[in-house]
PDB file of C-alpha atoms in Angstrom:
ATOM      1  CA  UNK I   1      38.703  92.975  82.865  1.00 93.00           C
ATOM      2  CA  UNK I   2      40.912  94.376  80.289  1.00 96.00           C
ATOM      3  CA  UNK I   3      42.613  97.332  79.935  1.00 98.00           C
ATOM      4  CA  UNK I   4      44.504  99.102  77.013  1.00 98.00           C
ATOM      5  CA  UNK I   5      46.552 101.996  77.245  1.00 98.00           C
ATOM      6  CA  UNK I   6      47.122 104.342  74.536  1.00 97.00           C
ATOM      7  CA  UNK I   7      49.233 106.852  75.606  1.00 97.00           C
ATOM      8  CA  UNK I   8      48.806 108.900  72.025  1.00 96.00           C
ATOM      9  CA  UNK I   9      45.023 108.957  70.972  1.00 96.00           C
ATOM     10  CA  UNK I  10      43.760 110.297  67.816  1.00 95.00           C
ATOM     11  CA  UNK I  11      41.374 111.161  66.006  1.00 95.00           C
ATOM     12  CA  UNK I  12      41.342 109.394  62.590  1.00 92.00           C
ATOM     13  CA  UNK I  13      39.752 111.268  59.363  1.00 92.00           C
ATOM     14  CA  UNK I  14      39.133 108.346  56.735  1.00 89.00           C
ATOM     15  CA  UNK I  15      38.363 110.371  53.339  1.00 91.00           C
ATOM     16  CA  UNK I  16      38.510 109.435  49.249  1.00 90.00           C
ATOM     17  CA  UNK I  17      40.191 110.922  46.410  1.00 91.00           C
ATOM     18  CA  UNK I  18      39.357 109.646  42.449  1.00 89.00           C
ATOM     19  CA  UNK I  19      42.671 109.833  41.976  1.00 88.00           C
ATOM     20  CA  UNK I  20      45.976 111.869  43.820  1.00 86.00           C
ATOM     21  CA  UNK I  21      47.191 114.439  42.389  1.00 88.00           C
ATOM     22  CA  UNK I  22      50.288 116.018  43.657  1.00 87.00           C
ATOM     23  CA  UNK I  23      50.839 120.133  43.655  1.00 89.00           C
ATOM     24  CA  UNK I  24      47.287 120.434  42.533  1.00 89.00           C
ATOM     25  CA  UNK I  25      44.013 120.664  44.000  1.00 91.00           C
ATOM     26  CA  UNK I  26      42.352 117.493  44.897  1.00 89.00           C
ATOM     27  CA  UNK I  27      38.642 116.979  45.769  1.00 90.00           C
ATOM     28  CA  UNK I  28      37.742 114.638  49.162  1.00 92.00           C
ATOM     29  CA  UNK I  29      34.389 112.199  48.855  1.00 90.00           C
ATOM     30  CA  UNK I  30      33.649 109.973  51.826  1.00 89.00           C
ATOM     31  CA  UNK I  31      34.742 111.722  54.451  1.00 91.00           C
ATOM     32  CA  UNK I  32      34.130 110.020  57.824  1.00 88.00           C
ATOM     33  CA  UNK I  33      36.485 110.646  61.736  1.00 91.00           C
ATOM     34  CA  UNK I  34      36.931 107.666  64.332  1.00 90.00           C
ATOM     35  CA  UNK I  35      38.386 108.403  67.265  1.00 93.00           C
ATOM     36  CA  UNK I  36      41.941 105.767  67.119  1.00 92.00           C
ATOM     37  CA  UNK I  37      45.217 105.029  68.126  1.00 93.00           C
ATOM     38  CA  UNK I  38      46.106 101.486  68.419  1.00 94.00           C
ATOM     39  CA  UNK I  39      44.987 101.251  72.410  1.00 96.00           C
ATOM     40  CA  UNK I  40      41.430 102.546  71.880  1.00 96.00           C
ATOM     41  CA  UNK I  41      41.042 100.366  68.553  1.00 95.00           C
ATOM     42  CA  UNK I  42      41.698  97.596  69.844  1.00 96.00           C
ATOM     43  CA  UNK I  43      39.833  98.201  73.024  1.00 96.00           C
ATOM     44  CA  UNK I  44      36.246  99.064  70.468  1.00 95.00           C
ATOM     45  CA  UNK I  45      36.825  95.626  68.565  1.00 95.00           C
ATOM     46  CA  UNK I  46      36.687  94.067  72.438  1.00 96.00           C
ATOM     47  CA  UNK I  47      33.531  95.974  73.352  1.00 95.00           C
ATOM     48  CA  UNK I  48      31.895  94.847  70.429  1.00 94.00           C
ATOM     49  CA  UNK I  49      32.884  91.554  70.897  1.00 95.00           C
ATOM     50  CA  UNK I  50      31.198  91.657  74.091  1.00 93.00           C
ATOM     51  CA  UNK I  51      34.192  91.574  75.958  1.00 94.00           C
ATOM     52  CA  UNK I  52      34.772  93.536  79.813  1.00 95.00           C
ATOM     53  CA  UNK I  53      37.180  96.565  78.926  1.00 96.00           C
ATOM     54  CA  UNK I  54      38.803 100.194  79.776  1.00 97.00           C
ATOM     55  CA  UNK I  55      40.960 102.113  78.309  1.00 97.00           C
ATOM     56  CA  UNK I  56      43.844 104.594  80.092  1.00 98.00           C
ATOM     57  CA  UNK I  57      45.837 106.736  78.409  1.00 97.00           C
ATOM     58  CA  UNK I  58      46.851 110.963  78.118  1.00 98.00           C
ATOM     59  CA  UNK I  59      44.858 114.033  76.611  1.00 97.00           C
ATOM     60  CA  UNK I  60      45.447 116.892  74.904  1.00 96.00           C
ATOM     61  CA  UNK I  61      43.268 119.171  77.205  1.00 95.00           C
ATOM     62  CA  UNK I  62      42.929 121.635  73.805  1.00 93.00           C
ATOM     63  CA  UNK I  63      40.036 119.681  71.887  1.00 93.00           C
ATOM     64  CA  UNK I  64      39.172 116.711  74.867  1.00 95.00           C
ATOM     65  CA  UNK I  65      35.635 117.143  75.550  1.00 95.00           C
ATOM     66  CA  UNK I  66      34.846 116.389  72.045  1.00 94.00           C
ATOM     67  CA  UNK I  67      37.970 113.060  71.658  1.00 95.00           C
ATOM     68  CA  UNK I  68      35.763 111.884  74.939  1.00 96.00           C
ATOM     69  CA  UNK I  69      32.107 112.663  73.195  1.00 94.00           C
ATOM     70  CA  UNK I  70      32.757 110.735  70.434  1.00 93.00           C
ATOM     71  CA  UNK I  71      34.072 107.887  72.610  1.00 93.00           C
ATOM     72  CA  UNK I  72      30.793 107.695  74.555  1.00 92.00           C
ATOM     73  CA  UNK I  73      29.387 106.637  71.775  1.00 90.00           C
ATOM     74  CA  UNK I  74      31.834 103.521  71.692  1.00 89.00           C
ATOM     75  CA  UNK I  75      30.464 103.018  75.358  1.00 91.00           C
ATOM     76  CA  UNK I  76      34.390 102.795  76.170  1.00 93.00           C
ATOM     77  CA  UNK I  77      35.670 104.406  79.977  1.00 94.00           C
ATOM     78  CA  UNK I  78      39.012 106.157  79.590  1.00 96.00           C
ATOM     79  CA  UNK I  79      40.317 106.864  82.468  1.00 97.00           C
ATOM     80  CA  UNK I  80      43.114 110.213  81.261  1.00 97.00           C
ATOM     81  CA  UNK I  81      46.062 112.236  81.957  1.00 97.00           C
ATOM     82  CA  UNK I  82      44.923 115.386  80.937  1.00 97.00           C
ATOM     83  CA  UNK I  83      48.218 117.431  79.219  1.00 97.00           C
ATOM     84  CA  UNK I  84      48.895 120.686  77.383  1.00 97.00           C
ATOM     85  CA  UNK I  85      48.265 120.387  73.648  1.00 95.00           C
ATOM     86  CA  UNK I  86      45.783 118.820  71.317  1.00 95.00           C
ATOM     87  CA  UNK I  87      44.690 115.388  70.351  1.00 96.00           C
ATOM     88  CA  UNK I  88      46.061 114.314  66.972  1.00 96.00           C
ATOM     89  CA  UNK I  89      44.899 114.044  63.685  1.00 95.00           C
ATOM     90  CA  UNK I  90      45.528 111.140  61.948  1.00 93.00           C
ATOM     91  CA  UNK I  91      44.037 111.364  57.971  1.00 93.00           C
ATOM     92  CA  UNK I  92      43.936 108.427  55.344  1.00 90.00           C
ATOM     93  CA  UNK I  93      43.048 109.423  51.811  1.00 91.00           C
ATOM     94  CA  UNK I  94      42.042 106.372  49.438  1.00 88.00           C
ATOM     95  CA  UNK I  95      42.755 106.155  46.489  1.00 89.00           C
ATOM     96  CA  UNK I  96      40.534 104.618  44.257  1.00 86.00           C
ATOM     97  CA  UNK I  97      42.571 104.618  41.245  1.00 88.00           C
ATOM     98  CA  UNK I  98      45.171 103.219  42.551  1.00 85.00           C
ATOM     99  CA  UNK I  99      44.085 101.254  45.018  1.00 82.00           C
ATOM    100  CA  UNK I 100      46.013 102.600  47.568  1.00 84.00           C
ATOM    101  CA  UNK I 101      45.051 104.151  51.155  1.00 85.00           C
ATOM    102  CA  UNK I 102      47.741 107.248  52.375  1.00 90.00           C
ATOM    103  CA  UNK I 103      49.034 108.079  55.704  1.00 90.00           C
ATOM    104  CA  UNK I 104      49.321 111.507  57.000  1.00 93.00           C
ATOM    105  CA  UNK I 105      49.856 110.991  60.925  1.00 92.00           C
ATOM    106  CA  UNK I 106      50.462 113.975  63.286  1.00 92.00           C
ATOM    107  CA  UNK I 107      52.491 113.490  65.953  1.00 92.00           C
ATOM    108  CA  UNK I 108      50.147 114.630  68.838  1.00 93.00           C
ATOM    109  CA  UNK I 109      50.907 115.344  72.233  1.00 96.00           C
ATOM    110  CA  UNK I 110      54.328 115.592  74.328  1.00 96.00           C
ATOM    111  CA  UNK I 111      55.085 114.060  77.949  1.00 97.00           C
ATOM    112  CA  UNK I 112      57.662 114.929  80.140  1.00 97.00           C
ATOM    113  CA  UNK I 113      59.228 112.890  83.146  1.00 96.00           C
ATOM    114  CA  UNK I 114      57.063 114.416  85.697  1.00 97.00           C
ATOM    115  CA  UNK I 115      53.593 113.696  83.926  1.00 98.00           C
ATOM    116  CA  UNK I 116      55.243 109.959  82.767  1.00 98.00           C
ATOM    117  CA  UNK I 117      55.521 109.400  86.376  1.00 98.00           C
ATOM    118  CA  UNK I 118      51.419 110.536  87.382  1.00 98.00           C
ATOM    119  CA  UNK I 119      50.232 108.134  84.190  1.00 98.00           C
ATOM    120  CA  UNK I 120      52.413 105.447  85.879  1.00 98.00           C
ATOM    121  CA  UNK I 121      50.357 106.195  89.394  1.00 97.00           C
ATOM    122  CA  UNK I 122      46.920 106.309  86.861  1.00 98.00           C
ATOM    123  CA  UNK I 123      47.755 103.193  85.072  1.00 98.00           C
ATOM    124  CA  UNK I 124      48.305 101.083  88.479  1.00 97.00           C
ATOM    125  CA  UNK I 125      45.531 102.473  90.118  1.00 96.00           C
ATOM    126  CA  UNK I 126      43.343 101.663  86.337  1.00 96.00           C
ATOM    127  CA  UNK I 127      44.902  98.578  86.321  1.00 97.00           C
ATOM    128  CA  UNK I 128      44.007  96.855  89.911  1.00 95.00           C
ATOM    129  CA  UNK I 129      41.685  94.771  88.998  1.00 94.00           C
ATOM    130  CA  UNK I 130      42.270  94.004  85.233  1.00 95.00           C
ATOM    131  CA  UNK I 131      43.578  90.602  84.276  1.00 93.00           C
ATOM    132  CA  UNK I 132      45.012  91.416  80.780  1.00 96.00           C
ATOM    133  CA  UNK I 133      46.320  94.493  80.143  1.00 97.00           C
ATOM    134  CA  UNK I 134      47.403  96.042  76.765  1.00 97.00           C
ATOM    135  CA  UNK I 135      50.519  97.928  75.648  1.00 97.00           C
ATOM    136  CA  UNK I 136      50.486  99.141  71.783  1.00 95.00           C
ATOM    137  CA  UNK I 137      50.453 102.035  69.893  1.00 90.00           C
ATOM    138  CA  UNK I 138      52.921 105.308  69.485  1.00 91.00           C
ATOM    139  CA  UNK I 139      54.305 106.811  72.249  1.00 95.00           C
ATOM    140  CA  UNK I 140      53.562 110.625  72.515  1.00 96.00           C
ATOM    141  CA  UNK I 141      56.852 113.261  72.193  1.00 95.00           C
ATOM    142  CA  UNK I 142      59.109 113.449  74.977  1.00 95.00           C
ATOM    143  CA  UNK I 143      58.693 109.361  76.139  1.00 97.00           C
ATOM    144  CA  UNK I 144      61.760 107.104  76.020  1.00 96.00           C
ATOM    145  CA  UNK I 145      61.665 104.023  74.223  1.00 96.00           C
ATOM    146  CA  UNK I 146      61.732 102.039  77.665  1.00 97.00           C
ATOM    147  CA  UNK I 147      58.547 103.841  78.363  1.00 98.00           C
ATOM    148  CA  UNK I 148      56.489 100.838  77.779  1.00 98.00           C
ATOM    149  CA  UNK I 149      58.787  98.853  79.833  1.00 97.00           C
ATOM    150  CA  UNK I 150      58.337 100.821  82.908  1.00 97.00           C
ATOM    151  CA  UNK I 151      54.709 100.265  82.794  1.00 98.00           C
ATOM    152  CA  UNK I 152      54.810  96.880  82.949  1.00 97.00           C
ATOM    153  CA  UNK I 153      57.783  97.171  85.759  1.00 97.00           C
ATOM    154  CA  UNK I 154      54.652  99.092  87.134  1.00 96.00           C
ATOM    155  CA  UNK I 155      52.074  96.487  86.276  1.00 96.00           C
ATOM    156  CA  UNK I 156      54.009  93.707  87.991  1.00 90.00           C
ATOM    157  CA  UNK I 157      51.585  90.165  88.147  1.00 90.00           C
ATOM    158  CA  UNK I 158      49.396  91.011  85.307  1.00 95.00           C
ATOM    159  CA  UNK I 159      49.275  89.336  82.267  1.00 96.00           C
ATOM    160  CA  UNK I 160      51.141  92.069  79.758  1.00 97.00           C
ATOM    161  CA  UNK I 161      50.398  92.312  75.771  1.00 97.00           C
ATOM    162  CA  UNK I 162      52.971  94.264  73.874  1.00 97.00           C
ATOM    163  CA  UNK I 163      52.120  95.184  70.619  1.00 95.00           C
ATOM    164  CA  UNK I 164      55.180  98.107  69.797  1.00 93.00           C
ATOM    165  CA  UNK I 165      57.384  97.950  66.943  1.00 90.00           C
ATOM    166  CA  UNK I 166      61.772  98.866  67.530  1.00 90.00           C
ATOM    167  CA  UNK I 167      63.512  99.606  70.329  1.00 93.00           C
ATOM    168  CA  UNK I 168      60.504 100.046  72.402  1.00 94.00           C
ATOM    169  CA  UNK I 169      59.153  96.344  71.708  1.00 94.00           C
ATOM    170  CA  UNK I 170      63.267  95.137  72.284  1.00 93.00           C
ATOM    171  CA  UNK I 171      63.063  96.678  75.848  1.00 95.00           C
ATOM    172  CA  UNK I 172      59.393  95.955  76.404  1.00 95.00           C
ATOM    173  CA  UNK I 173      59.919  92.007  76.117  1.00 95.00           C
ATOM    174  CA  UNK I 174      62.996  91.729  78.641  1.00 96.00           C
ATOM    175  CA  UNK I 175      59.727  92.331  81.241  1.00 97.00           C
ATOM    176  CA  UNK I 176      58.604  89.040  79.742  1.00 97.00           C
ATOM    177  CA  UNK I 177      55.450  89.887  78.466  1.00 97.00           C
ATOM    178  CA  UNK I 178      52.379  87.755  77.786  1.00 96.00           C
ATOM    179  CA  UNK I 179      52.060  88.374  73.922  1.00 96.00           C
ATOM    180  CA  UNK I 180      53.725  90.283  71.955  1.00 97.00           C
ATOM    181  CA  UNK I 181      52.321  90.700  68.360  1.00 96.00           C
ATOM    182  CA  UNK I 182      54.816  91.938  66.054  1.00 95.00           C
ATOM    183  CA  UNK I 183      53.361  92.619  61.883  1.00 94.00           C
ATOM    184  CA  UNK I 184      55.345  90.883  59.263  1.00 95.00           C
ATOM    185  CA  UNK I 185      57.065  94.333  58.805  1.00 94.00           C
ATOM    186  CA  UNK I 186      58.024  94.969  62.189  1.00 94.00           C
ATOM    187  CA  UNK I 187      59.893  91.542  63.039  1.00 95.00           C
ATOM    188  CA  UNK I 188      61.882  91.485  59.472  1.00 96.00           C
ATOM    189  CA  UNK I 189      63.123  95.442  60.398  1.00 94.00           C
ATOM    190  CA  UNK I 190      63.962  93.606  63.806  1.00 93.00           C
ATOM    191  CA  UNK I 191      65.607  90.537  62.835  1.00 94.00           C
ATOM    192  CA  UNK I 192      67.034  93.305  59.769  1.00 93.00           C
ATOM    193  CA  UNK I 193      66.236  90.750  56.735  1.00 94.00           C
ATOM    194  CA  UNK I 194      63.270  89.770  54.666  1.00 94.00           C
ATOM    195  CA  UNK I 195      61.418  86.444  56.229  1.00 94.00           C
ATOM    196  CA  UNK I 196      59.291  85.010  53.372  1.00 90.00           C
ATOM    197  CA  UNK I 197      59.115  81.070  54.860  1.00 93.00           C
ATOM    198  CA  UNK I 198      57.344  79.616  57.400  1.00 94.00           C
ATOM    199  CA  UNK I 199      60.160  78.021  59.051  1.00 95.00           C
ATOM    200  CA  UNK I 200      62.396  81.614  59.250  1.00 96.00           C
ATOM    201  CA  UNK I 201      59.124  83.456  60.728  1.00 96.00           C
ATOM    202  CA  UNK I 202      58.992  80.332  63.283  1.00 96.00           C
ATOM    203  CA  UNK I 203      62.697  81.361  64.007  1.00 96.00           C
ATOM    204  CA  UNK I 204      62.151  84.667  64.158  1.00 96.00           C
ATOM    205  CA  UNK I 205      59.402  84.454  66.853  1.00 96.00           C
ATOM    206  CA  UNK I 206      61.598  82.064  68.533  1.00 96.00           C
ATOM    207  CA  UNK I 207      64.500  84.549  68.652  1.00 95.00           C
ATOM    208  CA  UNK I 208      61.763  87.134  70.336  1.00 95.00           C
ATOM    209  CA  UNK I 209      60.894  84.263  72.857  1.00 96.00           C
ATOM    210  CA  UNK I 210      64.743  84.327  73.631  1.00 94.00           C
ATOM    211  CA  UNK I 211      64.509  87.302  75.307  1.00 92.00           C
ATOM    212  CA  UNK I 212      61.509  87.084  76.974  1.00 95.00           C
ATOM    213  CA  UNK I 213      58.244  86.745  74.854  1.00 96.00           C
ATOM    214  CA  UNK I 214      55.937  84.176  75.799  1.00 96.00           C
ATOM    215  CA  UNK I 215      53.899  83.895  73.888  1.00 96.00           C
ATOM    216  CA  UNK I 216      54.116  85.815  70.047  1.00 97.00           C
ATOM    217  CA  UNK I 217      51.525  86.676  67.281  1.00 96.00           C
ATOM    218  CA  UNK I 218      52.978  87.287  63.874  1.00 96.00           C
ATOM    219  CA  UNK I 219      50.075  89.463  61.369  1.00 94.00           C
ATOM    220  CA  UNK I 220      50.462  88.716  57.522  1.00 93.00           C
ATOM    221  CA  UNK I 221      47.889  90.583  56.109  1.00 89.00           C
ATOM    222  CA  UNK I 222      47.495  88.800  53.179  1.00 88.00           C
ATOM    223  CA  UNK I 223      50.010  86.352  53.716  1.00 92.00           C
ATOM    224  CA  UNK I 224      47.730  84.745  57.081  1.00 94.00           C
ATOM    225  CA  UNK I 225      48.927  84.668  60.823  1.00 96.00           C
ATOM    226  CA  UNK I 226      51.525  82.716  62.765  1.00 97.00           C
ATOM    227  CA  UNK I 227      51.275  82.247  66.357  1.00 96.00           C
ATOM    228  CA  UNK I 228      54.551  80.290  67.994  1.00 96.00           C
ATOM    229  CA  UNK I 229      55.170  79.128  71.853  1.00 93.00           C
ATOM    230  CA  UNK I 230      57.417  77.443  73.543  1.00 91.00           C
ATOM    231  CA  UNK I 231      55.680  74.536  72.585  1.00 90.00           C
ATOM    232  CA  UNK I 232      53.384  75.273  69.353  1.00 92.00           C
ATOM    233  CA  UNK I 233      53.481  76.903  66.133  1.00 95.00           C
ATOM    234  CA  UNK I 234      50.406  77.281  64.337  1.00 95.00           C
ATOM    235  CA  UNK I 235      49.647  78.750  60.809  1.00 96.00           C
ATOM    236  CA  UNK I 236      46.013  79.971  59.682  1.00 96.00           C
ATOM    237  CA  UNK I 237      45.778  81.363  56.382  1.00 95.00           C
ATOM    238  CA  UNK I 238      44.400  84.471  55.459  1.00 92.00           C
ATOM    239  CA  UNK I 239      40.400  84.451  55.550  1.00 92.00           C
ATOM    240  CA  UNK I 240      39.205  85.283  51.576  1.00 87.00           C
ATOM    241  CA  UNK I 241      37.070  88.069  52.064  1.00 87.00           C
ATOM    242  CA  UNK I 242      36.347  91.393  50.413  1.00 80.00           C
ATOM    243  CA  UNK I 243      39.068  94.011  51.417  1.00 75.00           C
ATOM    244  CA  UNK I 244      37.359  97.402  52.093  1.00 76.00           C
ATOM    245  CA  UNK I 245      40.198  98.690  54.297  1.00 73.00           C
ATOM    246  CA  UNK I 246      43.588  97.118  56.485  1.00 76.00           C
ATOM    247  CA  UNK I 247      44.085 100.136  58.957  1.00 76.00           C
ATOM    248  CA  UNK I 248      43.296  98.914  61.938  1.00 81.00           C
ATOM    249  CA  UNK I 249      43.315  94.868  60.892  1.00 89.00           C
ATOM    250  CA  UNK I 250      46.277  94.271  63.716  1.00 91.00           C
ATOM    251  CA  UNK I 251      44.457  95.561  66.220  1.00 94.00           C
ATOM    252  CA  UNK I 252      41.419  93.886  65.419  1.00 94.00           C
ATOM    253  CA  UNK I 253      43.427  91.255  65.682  1.00 95.00           C
ATOM    254  CA  UNK I 254      44.591  91.494  68.640  1.00 96.00           C
ATOM    255  CA  UNK I 255      41.229  92.883  69.985  1.00 96.00           C
ATOM    256  CA  UNK I 256      39.772  88.769  69.274  1.00 96.00           C
ATOM    257  CA  UNK I 257      42.738  87.461  70.538  1.00 96.00           C
ATOM    258  CA  UNK I 258      42.260  88.559  74.230  1.00 96.00           C
ATOM    259  CA  UNK I 259      37.703  88.076  73.137  1.00 96.00           C
ATOM    260  CA  UNK I 260      38.688  84.697  73.261  1.00 95.00           C
ATOM    261  CA  UNK I 261      40.955  84.420  75.982  1.00 92.00           C
ATOM    262  CA  UNK I 262      39.243  85.655  78.374  1.00 89.00           C
ATOM    263  CA  UNK I 263      35.713  84.226  77.370  1.00 91.00           C
ATOM    264  CA  UNK I 264      37.652  80.823  78.231  1.00 91.00           C
ATOM    265  CA  UNK I 265      39.243  80.047  75.035  1.00 92.00           C
ATOM    266  CA  UNK I 266      42.630  78.341  74.859  1.00 88.00           C
ATOM    267  CA  UNK I 267      44.812  79.947  73.113  1.00 84.00           C
ATOM    268  CA  UNK I 268      44.928  77.855  69.815  1.00 84.00           C
ATOM    269  CA  UNK I 269      41.185  78.739  69.769  1.00 92.00           C
ATOM    270  CA  UNK I 270      41.788  82.512  70.305  1.00 95.00           C
ATOM    271  CA  UNK I 271      44.237  82.486  67.631  1.00 96.00           C
ATOM    272  CA  UNK I 272      41.297  81.787  65.765  1.00 96.00           C
ATOM    273  CA  UNK I 273      39.400  84.410  66.574  1.00 97.00           C
ATOM    274  CA  UNK I 274      41.786  87.143  66.332  1.00 96.00           C
ATOM    275  CA  UNK I 275      42.212  85.915  62.507  1.00 96.00           C
ATOM    276  CA  UNK I 276      37.900  86.569  62.229  1.00 96.00           C
ATOM    277  CA  UNK I 277      37.994  90.083  63.894  1.00 96.00           C
ATOM    278  CA  UNK I 278      41.239  90.428  61.456  1.00 94.00           C
ATOM    279  CA  UNK I 279      39.631  89.528  58.344  1.00 94.00           C
ATOM    280  CA  UNK I 280      36.112  91.302  59.712  1.00 94.00           C
ATOM    281  CA  UNK I 281      37.709  94.420  60.310  1.00 90.00           C
ATOM    282  CA  UNK I 282      38.990  94.771  56.500  1.00 87.00           C
ATOM    283  CA  UNK I 283      35.830  94.287  55.217  1.00 88.00           C
ATOM    284  CA  UNK I 284      34.730  97.560  57.068  1.00 82.00           C
ATOM    285  CA  UNK I 285      35.024 101.041  54.590  1.00 73.00           C
ATOM    286  CA  UNK I 286      38.202 103.387  56.482  1.00 63.00           C
ATOM    287  CA  UNK I 287      38.647 103.244  60.445  1.00 68.00           C
ATOM    288  CA  UNK I 288      34.987 101.478  61.396  1.00 75.00           C
ATOM    289  CA  UNK I 289      37.001  98.721  62.612  1.00 85.00           C
ATOM    290  CA  UNK I 290      34.453  95.250  63.401  1.00 87.00           C
ATOM    291  CA  UNK I 291      30.881  94.526  63.005  1.00 91.00           C
ATOM    292  CA  UNK I 292      30.398  91.950  65.382  1.00 93.00           C
ATOM    293  CA  UNK I 293      27.973  89.543  62.924  1.00 93.00           C
ATOM    294  CA  UNK I 294      30.992  89.605  60.348  1.00 93.00           C
ATOM    295  CA  UNK I 295      33.102  88.280  62.901  1.00 94.00           C
ATOM    296  CA  UNK I 296      30.104  85.605  64.133  1.00 94.00           C
ATOM    297  CA  UNK I 297      30.173  84.175  60.163  1.00 95.00           C
ATOM    298  CA  UNK I 298      34.242  84.211  59.193  1.00 95.00           C
ATOM    299  CA  UNK I 299      35.073  82.397  62.545  1.00 95.00           C
ATOM    300  CA  UNK I 300      34.113  78.974  61.499  1.00 95.00           C
ATOM    301  CA  UNK I 301      35.988  79.896  58.519  1.00 95.00           C
ATOM    302  CA  UNK I 302      39.111  80.346  60.022  1.00 96.00           C
ATOM    303  CA  UNK I 303      41.502  76.897  59.674  1.00 94.00           C
ATOM    304  CA  UNK I 304      44.558  76.739  61.212  1.00 94.00           C
ATOM    305  CA  UNK I 305      46.861  74.027  61.112  1.00 92.00           C
ATOM    306  CA  UNK I 306      50.579  73.341  63.146  1.00 89.00           C
ATOM    307  CA  UNK I 307      53.481  73.731  61.336  1.00 84.00           C
TER     308      UNK I 307
END
């Protein structure tokens, strides 16, 4: 069983415009709404790839019913702490003329110290039979940068997977997570410099491993992906697919890796699963994530080389 943690879920609304006109009326087309939040995205990918998965998180009580009704369509179990407020809506506008996506993300719910303690109790209970626990995404307002670190302290003995940025990542890796998955921008922000060679990326991963991370996967979009642990460095070029939306591709990659691991794959094979899932995700419009048939078709095409 895999449990994904999503403390600040969302409604992800995607719409298309012909061209963004600042200060003018813009007409939206092809409007679509999906449930979201990084932890929810990872869980949906895992579910579609046949893995045994559940989610746990916090949920704004004002529009919880609508969120749960949409989540039910994905047949995903979600244990949650109800808190005042509402589930946030993140708007993603696809500009067809510029071929760019502009995102507008709401802050979402707020969680105080007492509520966080209640959530940690829920987390321990929900993850009792879990082999892997994924902690990812934006924290609610009111949560310290050490929150994911505290979550991992409450999950002693579990293989924790951390997908966070900045200080949340740096605090979290002190608990020796089984896997972290920064993207290129996130790891460059931590290192405070551009990383444009495989060697520099490997060195950055080893730097984070020095703080406690056991395995590191760096997602780099069209530049491919890298896997690093104490004994191996692997690189996988990006697959050439028609990219419709990159939203959620990193979450799909993480879901693919975990689907491979829990299915008995080696780390190298699981890395291939992640690359295939990430590529399958960009083939879908908006925030639709992975289609199983796309994943199955792409998996044999993934090439991995040792660096």
